XYZ file of C-alpha atoms in Angstrom:
543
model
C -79.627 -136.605 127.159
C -77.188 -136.801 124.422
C -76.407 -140.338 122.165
C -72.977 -141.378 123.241
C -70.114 -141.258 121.520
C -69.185 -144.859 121.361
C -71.294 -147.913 120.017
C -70.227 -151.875 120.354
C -71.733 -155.024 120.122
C -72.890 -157.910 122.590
C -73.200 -161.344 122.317
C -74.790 -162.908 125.148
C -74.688 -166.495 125.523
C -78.241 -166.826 125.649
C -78.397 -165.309 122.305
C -77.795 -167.521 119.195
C -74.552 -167.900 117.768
C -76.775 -166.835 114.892
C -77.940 -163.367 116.664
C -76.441 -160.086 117.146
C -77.333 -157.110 119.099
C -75.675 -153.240 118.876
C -76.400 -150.940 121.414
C -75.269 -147.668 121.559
C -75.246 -146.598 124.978
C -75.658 -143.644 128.083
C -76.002 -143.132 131.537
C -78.831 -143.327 133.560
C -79.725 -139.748 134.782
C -79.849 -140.772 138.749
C -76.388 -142.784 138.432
C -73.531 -144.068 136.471
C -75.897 -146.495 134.637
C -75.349 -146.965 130.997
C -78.665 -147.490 128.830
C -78.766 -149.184 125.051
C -80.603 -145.949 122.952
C -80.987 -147.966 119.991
C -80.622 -152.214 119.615
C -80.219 -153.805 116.306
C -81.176 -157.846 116.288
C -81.176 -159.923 113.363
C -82.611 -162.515 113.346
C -81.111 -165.901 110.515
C -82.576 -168.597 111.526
C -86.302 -168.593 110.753
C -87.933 -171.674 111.057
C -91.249 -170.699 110.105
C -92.512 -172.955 107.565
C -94.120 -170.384 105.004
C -90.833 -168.388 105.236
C -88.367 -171.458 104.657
C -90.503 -172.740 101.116
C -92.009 -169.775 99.811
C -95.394 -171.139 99.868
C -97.216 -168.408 101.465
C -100.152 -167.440 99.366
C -99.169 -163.895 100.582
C -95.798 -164.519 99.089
C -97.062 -165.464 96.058
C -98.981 -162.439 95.410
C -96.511 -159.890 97.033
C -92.933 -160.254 98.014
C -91.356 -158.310 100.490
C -90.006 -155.254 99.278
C -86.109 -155.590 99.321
C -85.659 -158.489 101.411
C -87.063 -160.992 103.682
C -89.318 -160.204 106.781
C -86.417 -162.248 108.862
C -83.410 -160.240 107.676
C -84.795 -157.184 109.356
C -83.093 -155.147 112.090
C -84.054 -153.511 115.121
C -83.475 -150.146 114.208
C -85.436 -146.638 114.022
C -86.751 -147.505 110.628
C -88.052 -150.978 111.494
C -89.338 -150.757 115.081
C -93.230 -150.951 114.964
C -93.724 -148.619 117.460
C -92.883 -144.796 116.072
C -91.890 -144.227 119.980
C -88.999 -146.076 119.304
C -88.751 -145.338 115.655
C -89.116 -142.280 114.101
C -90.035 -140.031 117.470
C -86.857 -142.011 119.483
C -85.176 -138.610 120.119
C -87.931 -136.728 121.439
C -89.041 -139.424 123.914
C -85.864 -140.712 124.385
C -85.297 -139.111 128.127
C -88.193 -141.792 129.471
C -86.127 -145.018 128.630
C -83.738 -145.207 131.289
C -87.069 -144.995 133.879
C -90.070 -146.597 131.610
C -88.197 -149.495 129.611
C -87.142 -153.496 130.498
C -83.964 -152.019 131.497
C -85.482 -149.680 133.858
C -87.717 -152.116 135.276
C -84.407 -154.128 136.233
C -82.844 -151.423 137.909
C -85.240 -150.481 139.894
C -85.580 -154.003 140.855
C -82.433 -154.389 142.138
C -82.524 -151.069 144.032
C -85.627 -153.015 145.785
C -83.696 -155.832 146.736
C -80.272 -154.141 148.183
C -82.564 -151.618 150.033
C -84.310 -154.249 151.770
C -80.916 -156.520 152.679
C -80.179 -153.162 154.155
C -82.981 -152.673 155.862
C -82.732 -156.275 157.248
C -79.216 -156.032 158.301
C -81.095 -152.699 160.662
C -83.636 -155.137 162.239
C -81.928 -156.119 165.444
C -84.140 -159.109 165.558
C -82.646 -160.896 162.904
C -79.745 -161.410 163.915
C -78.522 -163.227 160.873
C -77.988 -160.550 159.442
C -76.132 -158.426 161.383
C -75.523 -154.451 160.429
C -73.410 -153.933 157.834
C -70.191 -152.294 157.772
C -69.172 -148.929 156.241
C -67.899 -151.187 153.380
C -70.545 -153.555 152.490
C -72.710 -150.840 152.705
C -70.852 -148.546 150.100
C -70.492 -151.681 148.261
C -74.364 -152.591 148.022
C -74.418 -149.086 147.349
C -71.937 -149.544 144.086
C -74.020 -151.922 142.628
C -76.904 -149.751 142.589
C -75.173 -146.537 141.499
C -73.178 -148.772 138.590
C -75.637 -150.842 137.185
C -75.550 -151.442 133.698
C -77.130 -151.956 130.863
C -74.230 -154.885 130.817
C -75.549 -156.190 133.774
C -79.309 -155.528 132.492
C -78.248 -158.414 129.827
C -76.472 -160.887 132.416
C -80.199 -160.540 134.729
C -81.962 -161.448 130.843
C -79.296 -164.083 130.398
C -80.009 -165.626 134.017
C -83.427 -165.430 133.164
C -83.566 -167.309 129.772
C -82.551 -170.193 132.218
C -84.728 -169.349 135.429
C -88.122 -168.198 133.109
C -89.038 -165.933 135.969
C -87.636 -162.073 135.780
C -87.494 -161.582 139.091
C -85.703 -164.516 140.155
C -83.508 -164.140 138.375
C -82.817 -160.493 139.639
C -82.036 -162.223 142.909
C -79.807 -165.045 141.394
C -77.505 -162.159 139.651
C -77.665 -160.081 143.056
C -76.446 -163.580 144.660
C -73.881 -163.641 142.149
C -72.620 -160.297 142.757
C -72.154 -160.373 146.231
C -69.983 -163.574 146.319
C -67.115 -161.401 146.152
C -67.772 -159.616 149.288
C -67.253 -161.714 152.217
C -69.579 -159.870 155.074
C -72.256 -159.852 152.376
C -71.802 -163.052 150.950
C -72.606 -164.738 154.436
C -76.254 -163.365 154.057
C -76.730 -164.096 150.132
C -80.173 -166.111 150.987
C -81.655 -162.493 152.633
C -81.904 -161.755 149.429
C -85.477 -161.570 148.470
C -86.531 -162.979 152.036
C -90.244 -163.356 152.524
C -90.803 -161.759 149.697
C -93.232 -162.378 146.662
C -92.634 -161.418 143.282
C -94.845 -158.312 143.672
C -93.061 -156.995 146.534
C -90.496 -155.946 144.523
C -92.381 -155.525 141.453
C -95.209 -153.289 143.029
C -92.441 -151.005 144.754
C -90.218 -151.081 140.826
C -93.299 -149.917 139.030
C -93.848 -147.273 141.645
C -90.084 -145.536 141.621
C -90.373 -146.356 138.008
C -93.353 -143.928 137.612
C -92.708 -141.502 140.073
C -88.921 -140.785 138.717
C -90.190 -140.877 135.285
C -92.701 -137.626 136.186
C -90.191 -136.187 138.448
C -87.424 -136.098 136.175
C -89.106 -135.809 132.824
C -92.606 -135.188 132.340
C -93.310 -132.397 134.647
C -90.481 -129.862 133.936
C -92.211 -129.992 130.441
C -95.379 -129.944 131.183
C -94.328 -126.848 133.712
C -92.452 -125.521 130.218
C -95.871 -125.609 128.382
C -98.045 -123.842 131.010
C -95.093 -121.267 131.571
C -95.210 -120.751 127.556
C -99.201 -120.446 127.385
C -98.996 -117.950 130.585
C -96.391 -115.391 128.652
C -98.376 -115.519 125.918
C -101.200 -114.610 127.966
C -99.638 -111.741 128.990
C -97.610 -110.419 125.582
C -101.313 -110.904 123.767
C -103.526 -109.250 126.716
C -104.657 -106.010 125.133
C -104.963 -107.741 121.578
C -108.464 -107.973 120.700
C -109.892 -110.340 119.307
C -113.851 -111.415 118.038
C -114.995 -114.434 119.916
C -116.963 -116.670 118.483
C -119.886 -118.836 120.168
C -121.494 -121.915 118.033
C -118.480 -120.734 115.647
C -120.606 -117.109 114.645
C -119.132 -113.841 115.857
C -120.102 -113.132 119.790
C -119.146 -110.179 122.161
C -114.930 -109.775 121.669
C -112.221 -110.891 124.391
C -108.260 -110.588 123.715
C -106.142 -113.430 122.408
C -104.425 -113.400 125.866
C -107.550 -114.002 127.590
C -108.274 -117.141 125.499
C -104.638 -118.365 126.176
C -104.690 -117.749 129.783
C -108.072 -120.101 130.255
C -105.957 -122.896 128.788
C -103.028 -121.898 131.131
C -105.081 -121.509 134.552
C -106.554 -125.074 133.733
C -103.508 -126.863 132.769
C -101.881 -125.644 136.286
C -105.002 -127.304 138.441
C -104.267 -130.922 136.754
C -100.647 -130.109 137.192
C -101.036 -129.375 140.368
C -103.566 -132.552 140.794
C -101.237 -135.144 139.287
C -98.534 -134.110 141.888
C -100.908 -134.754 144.848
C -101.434 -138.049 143.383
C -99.669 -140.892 146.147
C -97.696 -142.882 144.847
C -98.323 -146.428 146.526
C -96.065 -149.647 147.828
C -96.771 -152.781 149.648
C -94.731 -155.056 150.813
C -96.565 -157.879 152.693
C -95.760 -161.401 151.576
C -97.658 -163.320 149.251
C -101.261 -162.711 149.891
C -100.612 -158.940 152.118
C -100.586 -160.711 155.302
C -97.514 -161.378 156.951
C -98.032 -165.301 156.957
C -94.456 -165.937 156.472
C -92.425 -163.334 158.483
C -94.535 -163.967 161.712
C -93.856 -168.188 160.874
C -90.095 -166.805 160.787
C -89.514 -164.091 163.431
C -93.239 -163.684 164.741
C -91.917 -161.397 167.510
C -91.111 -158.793 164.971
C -94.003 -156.032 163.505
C -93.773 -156.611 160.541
C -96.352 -154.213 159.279
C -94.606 -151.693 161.301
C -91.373 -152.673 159.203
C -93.194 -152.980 156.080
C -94.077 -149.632 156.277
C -90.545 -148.140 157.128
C -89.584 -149.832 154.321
C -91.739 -148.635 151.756
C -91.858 -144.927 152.809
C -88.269 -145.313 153.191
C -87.878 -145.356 148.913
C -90.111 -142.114 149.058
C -93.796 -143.896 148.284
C -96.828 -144.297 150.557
C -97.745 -147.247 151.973
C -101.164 -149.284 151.155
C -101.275 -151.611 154.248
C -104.444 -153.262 152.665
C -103.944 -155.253 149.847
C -103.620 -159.154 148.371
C -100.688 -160.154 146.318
C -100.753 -157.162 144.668
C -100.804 -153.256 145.316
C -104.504 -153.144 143.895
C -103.226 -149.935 141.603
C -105.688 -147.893 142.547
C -103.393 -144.660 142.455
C -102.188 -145.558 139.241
C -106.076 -145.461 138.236
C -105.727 -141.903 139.427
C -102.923 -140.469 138.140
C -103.174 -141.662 134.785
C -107.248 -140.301 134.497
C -105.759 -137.071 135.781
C -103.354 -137.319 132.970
C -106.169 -137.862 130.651
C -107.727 -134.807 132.130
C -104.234 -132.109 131.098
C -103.796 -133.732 127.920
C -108.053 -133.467 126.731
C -107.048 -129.777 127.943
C -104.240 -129.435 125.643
C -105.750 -130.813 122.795
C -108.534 -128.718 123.438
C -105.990 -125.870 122.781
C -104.704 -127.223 119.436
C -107.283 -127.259 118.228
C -108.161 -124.066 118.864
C -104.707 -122.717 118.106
C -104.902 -124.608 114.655
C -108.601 -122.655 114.061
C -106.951 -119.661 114.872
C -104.268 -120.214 112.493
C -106.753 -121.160 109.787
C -108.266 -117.469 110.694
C -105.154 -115.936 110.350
C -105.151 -114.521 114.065
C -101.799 -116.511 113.634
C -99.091 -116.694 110.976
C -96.044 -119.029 111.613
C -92.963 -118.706 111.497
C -91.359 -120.650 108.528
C -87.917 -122.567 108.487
C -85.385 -122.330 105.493
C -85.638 -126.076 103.429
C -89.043 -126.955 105.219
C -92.096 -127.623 102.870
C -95.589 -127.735 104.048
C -97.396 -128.682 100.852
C -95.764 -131.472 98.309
C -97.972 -129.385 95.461
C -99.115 -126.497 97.095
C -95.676 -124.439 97.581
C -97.823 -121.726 99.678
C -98.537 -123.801 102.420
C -97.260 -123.347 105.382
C -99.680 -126.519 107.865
C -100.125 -126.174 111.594
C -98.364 -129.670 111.942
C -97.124 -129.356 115.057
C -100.497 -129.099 116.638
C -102.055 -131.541 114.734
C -99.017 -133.684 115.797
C -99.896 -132.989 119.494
C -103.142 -133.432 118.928
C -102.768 -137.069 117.414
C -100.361 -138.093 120.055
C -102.451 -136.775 122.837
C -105.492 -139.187 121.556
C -102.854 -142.325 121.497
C -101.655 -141.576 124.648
C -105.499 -141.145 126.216
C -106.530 -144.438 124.957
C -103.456 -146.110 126.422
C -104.103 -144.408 129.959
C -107.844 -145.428 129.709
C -107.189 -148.705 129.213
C -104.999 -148.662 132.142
C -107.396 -146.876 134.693
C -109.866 -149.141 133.890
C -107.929 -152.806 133.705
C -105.485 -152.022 136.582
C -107.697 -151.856 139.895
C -109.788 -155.379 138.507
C -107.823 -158.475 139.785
C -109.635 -161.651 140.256
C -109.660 -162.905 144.261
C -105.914 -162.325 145.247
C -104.466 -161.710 142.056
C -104.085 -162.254 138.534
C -101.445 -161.729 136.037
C -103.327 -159.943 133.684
C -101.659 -156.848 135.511
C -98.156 -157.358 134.769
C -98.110 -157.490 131.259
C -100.595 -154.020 131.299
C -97.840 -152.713 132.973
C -95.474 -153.224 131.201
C -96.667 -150.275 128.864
C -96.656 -147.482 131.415
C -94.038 -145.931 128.923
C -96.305 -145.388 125.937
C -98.808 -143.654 127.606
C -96.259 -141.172 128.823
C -94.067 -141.281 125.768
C -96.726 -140.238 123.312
C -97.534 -137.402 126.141
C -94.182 -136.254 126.335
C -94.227 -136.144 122.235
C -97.181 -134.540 122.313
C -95.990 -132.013 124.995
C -92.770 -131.256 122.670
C -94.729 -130.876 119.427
C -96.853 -128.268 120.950
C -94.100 -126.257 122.154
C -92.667 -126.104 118.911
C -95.709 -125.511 117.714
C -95.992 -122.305 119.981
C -92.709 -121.231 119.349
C -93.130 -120.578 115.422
C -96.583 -118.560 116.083
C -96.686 -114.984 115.023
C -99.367 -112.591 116.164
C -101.569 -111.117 112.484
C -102.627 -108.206 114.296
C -104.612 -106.676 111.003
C -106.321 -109.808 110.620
C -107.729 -109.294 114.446
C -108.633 -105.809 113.803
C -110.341 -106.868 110.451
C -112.299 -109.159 111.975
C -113.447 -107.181 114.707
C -114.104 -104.324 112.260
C -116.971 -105.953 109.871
C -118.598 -107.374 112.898
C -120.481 -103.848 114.817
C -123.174 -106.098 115.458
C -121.893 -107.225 118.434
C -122.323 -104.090 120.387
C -125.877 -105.369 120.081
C -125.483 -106.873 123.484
C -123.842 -103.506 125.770
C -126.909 -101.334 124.225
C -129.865 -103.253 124.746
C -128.055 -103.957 128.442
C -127.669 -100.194 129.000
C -131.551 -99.991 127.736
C -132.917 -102.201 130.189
C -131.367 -100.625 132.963
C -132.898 -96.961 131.666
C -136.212 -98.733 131.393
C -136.516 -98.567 127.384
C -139.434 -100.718 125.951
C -138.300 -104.140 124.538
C -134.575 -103.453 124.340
C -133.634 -106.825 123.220
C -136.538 -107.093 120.508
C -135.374 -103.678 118.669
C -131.736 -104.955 118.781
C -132.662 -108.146 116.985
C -134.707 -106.210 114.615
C -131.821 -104.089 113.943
C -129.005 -106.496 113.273
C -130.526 -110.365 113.129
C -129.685 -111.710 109.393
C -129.214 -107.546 108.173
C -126.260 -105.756 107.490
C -124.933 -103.721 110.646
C -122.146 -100.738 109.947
C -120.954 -98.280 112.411
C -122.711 -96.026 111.262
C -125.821 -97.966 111.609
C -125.248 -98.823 115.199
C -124.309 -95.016 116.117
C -127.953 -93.779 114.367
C -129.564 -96.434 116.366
C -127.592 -94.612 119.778
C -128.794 -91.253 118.457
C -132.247 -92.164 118.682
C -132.505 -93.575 122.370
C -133.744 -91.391 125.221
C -130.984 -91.595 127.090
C -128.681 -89.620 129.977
C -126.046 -87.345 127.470
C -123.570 -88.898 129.452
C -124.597 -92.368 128.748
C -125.181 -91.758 125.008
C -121.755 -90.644 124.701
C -120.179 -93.966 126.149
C -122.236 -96.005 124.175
C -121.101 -94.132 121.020
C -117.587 -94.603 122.145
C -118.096 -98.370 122.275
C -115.834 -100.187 118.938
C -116.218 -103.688 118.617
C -112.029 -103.311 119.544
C -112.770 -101.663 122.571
C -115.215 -103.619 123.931
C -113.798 -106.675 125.604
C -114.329 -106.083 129.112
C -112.106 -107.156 131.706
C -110.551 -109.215 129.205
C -106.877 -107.478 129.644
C -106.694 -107.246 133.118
C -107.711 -111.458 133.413
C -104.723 -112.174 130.773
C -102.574 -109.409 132.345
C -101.011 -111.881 134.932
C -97.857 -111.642 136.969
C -95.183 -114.530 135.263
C -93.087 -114.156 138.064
C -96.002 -115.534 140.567
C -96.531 -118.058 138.112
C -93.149 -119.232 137.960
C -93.179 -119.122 141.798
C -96.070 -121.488 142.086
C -94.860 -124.056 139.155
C -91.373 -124.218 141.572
C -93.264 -124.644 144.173
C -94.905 -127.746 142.483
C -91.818 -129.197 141.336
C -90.450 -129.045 145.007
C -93.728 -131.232 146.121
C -93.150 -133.380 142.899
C -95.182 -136.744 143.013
C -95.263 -137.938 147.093
């Protein structure tokens, strides 16, 4: 998504003459809905007592640099959270689906869908089935909502002090002008408690934000780490076990373990269910059946919910007990320990030189060390992956505990789904960068590989136990454990065995760059499969 052109100001009436907001705005990716990318508010009219005399004995010691705490502005250099700050344009896609103004829309795409699905119940006859027209019209308001109208629901609500009511009450207002729909205005919201809609919002919320967002770049990162599997197969490389040199492998090997395990979490998260309810007040019917107890409602309830593309819990209390959120977010947790797992071994390999990177004209790495060129990108990743972790623990642990039929301690947890997710999606982008600047030091590889013959220690004293040599593993320690090994060391040591001529002469083949196994052939795999199975993936997308 691109910042739009245009930028204007709004003054609400529930603002203060006093307060100003700027938005600059876009549309919503699933409709024509415009969305504020950046707000400015200033605030004048502090009545805080240390602020108006001066008194604070913080103020005394330290004034605010360049001007008072109440004169700042919502912008990208003042927000306190770097999401919306200084990383705004690489998270930016989430907003429309993870902030307040999402939260609205997909309220009132809760509330029309279930008029509509009202107006289908031939029981209730009050509301009788729509016409073409209202329908298109209901339809309108979804597909044009606002970030306009997003302000009228806050203004409604500055009045009402509940944000869901006041959803209804601007719905209400709305459909005034429609005269079919306007003789049903008080099926808006009918039977329903506040976490009917808000359950089945944070659900469409969640599932269009990894739909539309978060998977096609996680699906970008795994695609990235499986090429590089492949272009690096036959590269060897010296592994290293407890960090000292062990038997070799090939740098696409390496990257292709990160790669296979990154597409089973993938592939995990999108079997996730996402889960509605939609049950009245306490989840069990009590005022539906008083209303129209002929009706099933369960039966309905469930329509309903899978209707909007979720899966319906039909056991729950006031709340959807957010069990699946539990889920999805520790699976989460599980790809992004992965990744960071593969910074940081990218960023060891870098400090080996197995990797240069590629450098950008103007861009310093060092402010006093003009060499430098610093693995920031995975470091980046790797920091962002650790905010975003504790955020989704916290979640997966608070979200299933409600006390007896509910609590509110949920709601305001929820409302930071979006920085779990945004500091993912940064750190997703920042190691995809990262990847793209890397540059494959082939000589330092081979120079590695080359002072370290004493890992061949392991295929001879393997060949010498199965040609039943006396204490194969005891002569090979003796002849390389804290010494010196060379190749020509390790091919006098060959010499001497009594072995087949045929097996003497592989063994003396053996390089510590030739012997890597099946290495190759595990890193050697087909993209185009891949690519198959990460389409396939996105078609199942989060049920």
């Amino acid at each position: 998504m691109e910042l739009g052109a245009c930028s204007r100001v709004l003054k609400p009436s529930y603002l203060s003459p006093k307060t100003t907001i700027h938005l600059r705005r876009e549309s919503h990716p699933s409709s024509n809905v415009s969305f504020p990318l950046s707000s400015v508010i200033q605030c004048r009219g502090c009545s805080c007592k240390a602020n108006s005399t001066g008194n604070s004995p913080v103020e005394k010691s330290k004034k605010m640099p360049g001007q008072h705490s109440s004169e700042f502005e919502l912008s990208s250099l003042t927000a306190l959270s770097p999401l919306d700050g200084r990383y705004w344009g690489k998270v930016k896609d989430l907003a429309p689906y993870l902030s307040e103004y999402g939260l609205i829309y997909y309220r009132v795409v809760v509330e029309i869908k279930w008029l509509l699905k009202l107006s289908q119940i031939p029981e209730v006859v009050e509301v009788p089935s729509f016409s073409e027209d209202a329908q298109s019209f209901l339809q309108r308001l979804i597909d044009g909502f606002t970030t306009s109208d997003a302000l009228e629901v806050k203004n409604i609500e500055r009045v009402t002090n509940h944000d869901v009511k006041a959803v209804e009450y601007f719905l209400k207002q709305k459909c005034q002008s429609h005269p079919e729909v306007a003789k049903v205005l008080e099926f808006f919201h009918f039977a329903c408690t506040s976490e009917d809609i808000n359950n089945l919002a944070h659900a469409l919320m969640l599932k269009e934000a990894l739909n539309s967002v978060m998977f096609p770049v996680m699906e970008e990162l795994i695609l990235a780490m499986w090429n590089m599997a492949k272009a690096y197969a036959n590269i060897p490389m010296l592994s290293r076990t407890h960090g000292q040199p062990a038997s070799p492998t090939t740098l696409g090997k390496e990257i292709a373990i990160f790669a296979f395990r990154l597409s089973r979490e993938r592939k995990d998260i999108s079997q996730v269910e996402i889960m509605g309810k939609f049950a009245g007040a306490v989840g069990n019917y009590n005022a539906h059946l008083v209303a129209y107890p002929d009706i099933k409602w369960p039966q309905i309830a469930e329509e309903f919910v899978t209707s909007l593309g979720l899966c319906f819990n039909p056991y729950v209390t006031q709340i959807e007990p957010h069990d699946y959120m539990a889920k999805l977010f520790q699976t989460i947790i599980r790809f992004n320990n992965i990744l960071i797992d593969f910074d940081r071994d990218i960023w060891g390999y870098i400090s080996l030189r197995y990797f240069k990177q590629i450098t950008k004209p103007g861009e310093i790495g060092s402010s006093t060390m003009p060499h430098k060129v610093n693995p920031i990108d995975f470091e980046n990743s790797e920091g962002n992956l650790g905010k975003a972790n504790a955020s989704f623990s916290h979640l997966s642990m608070k979200l299933p505990i409600s006390r007896w039929q509910r609590d509110l301690t949920d709601s305001t947890v929820l409302r930071n789904m979006g920085e779990g997710l945004g500091h993912s999606l940064l750190a997703y982008r920042s190691a995809l960068q990262g990847i793209s600047k890397l540059q494959v030091n082939e000589a330092a590889l081979f120079e590695d590989l080359d002072q370290c013959w004493e890992v061949l220690a392991e295929p001879i004293q393997t060949v010498m136990r199965r040609y039943d040599i006396p204490e194969p593993y005891e002569k090979l320690k003796e002849l390389t454990r804290g010494r010196s090994v060379t190749k020509e060391s390790i091919r006098e040591f060959i010499e001497g065995l009594e072995l087949p001529a045929e097996v003497k002469s592989n063994l003396l083949e053996l390089t510590p760059h030739n012997y890597i196994g099946a290495a190759a052939e595990l890193a050697g795999v087909d993209v185009t499969t891949v690519v198959s199975e990460l389409e396939e993936m996105s078609v199942a997308a989060v049920s």
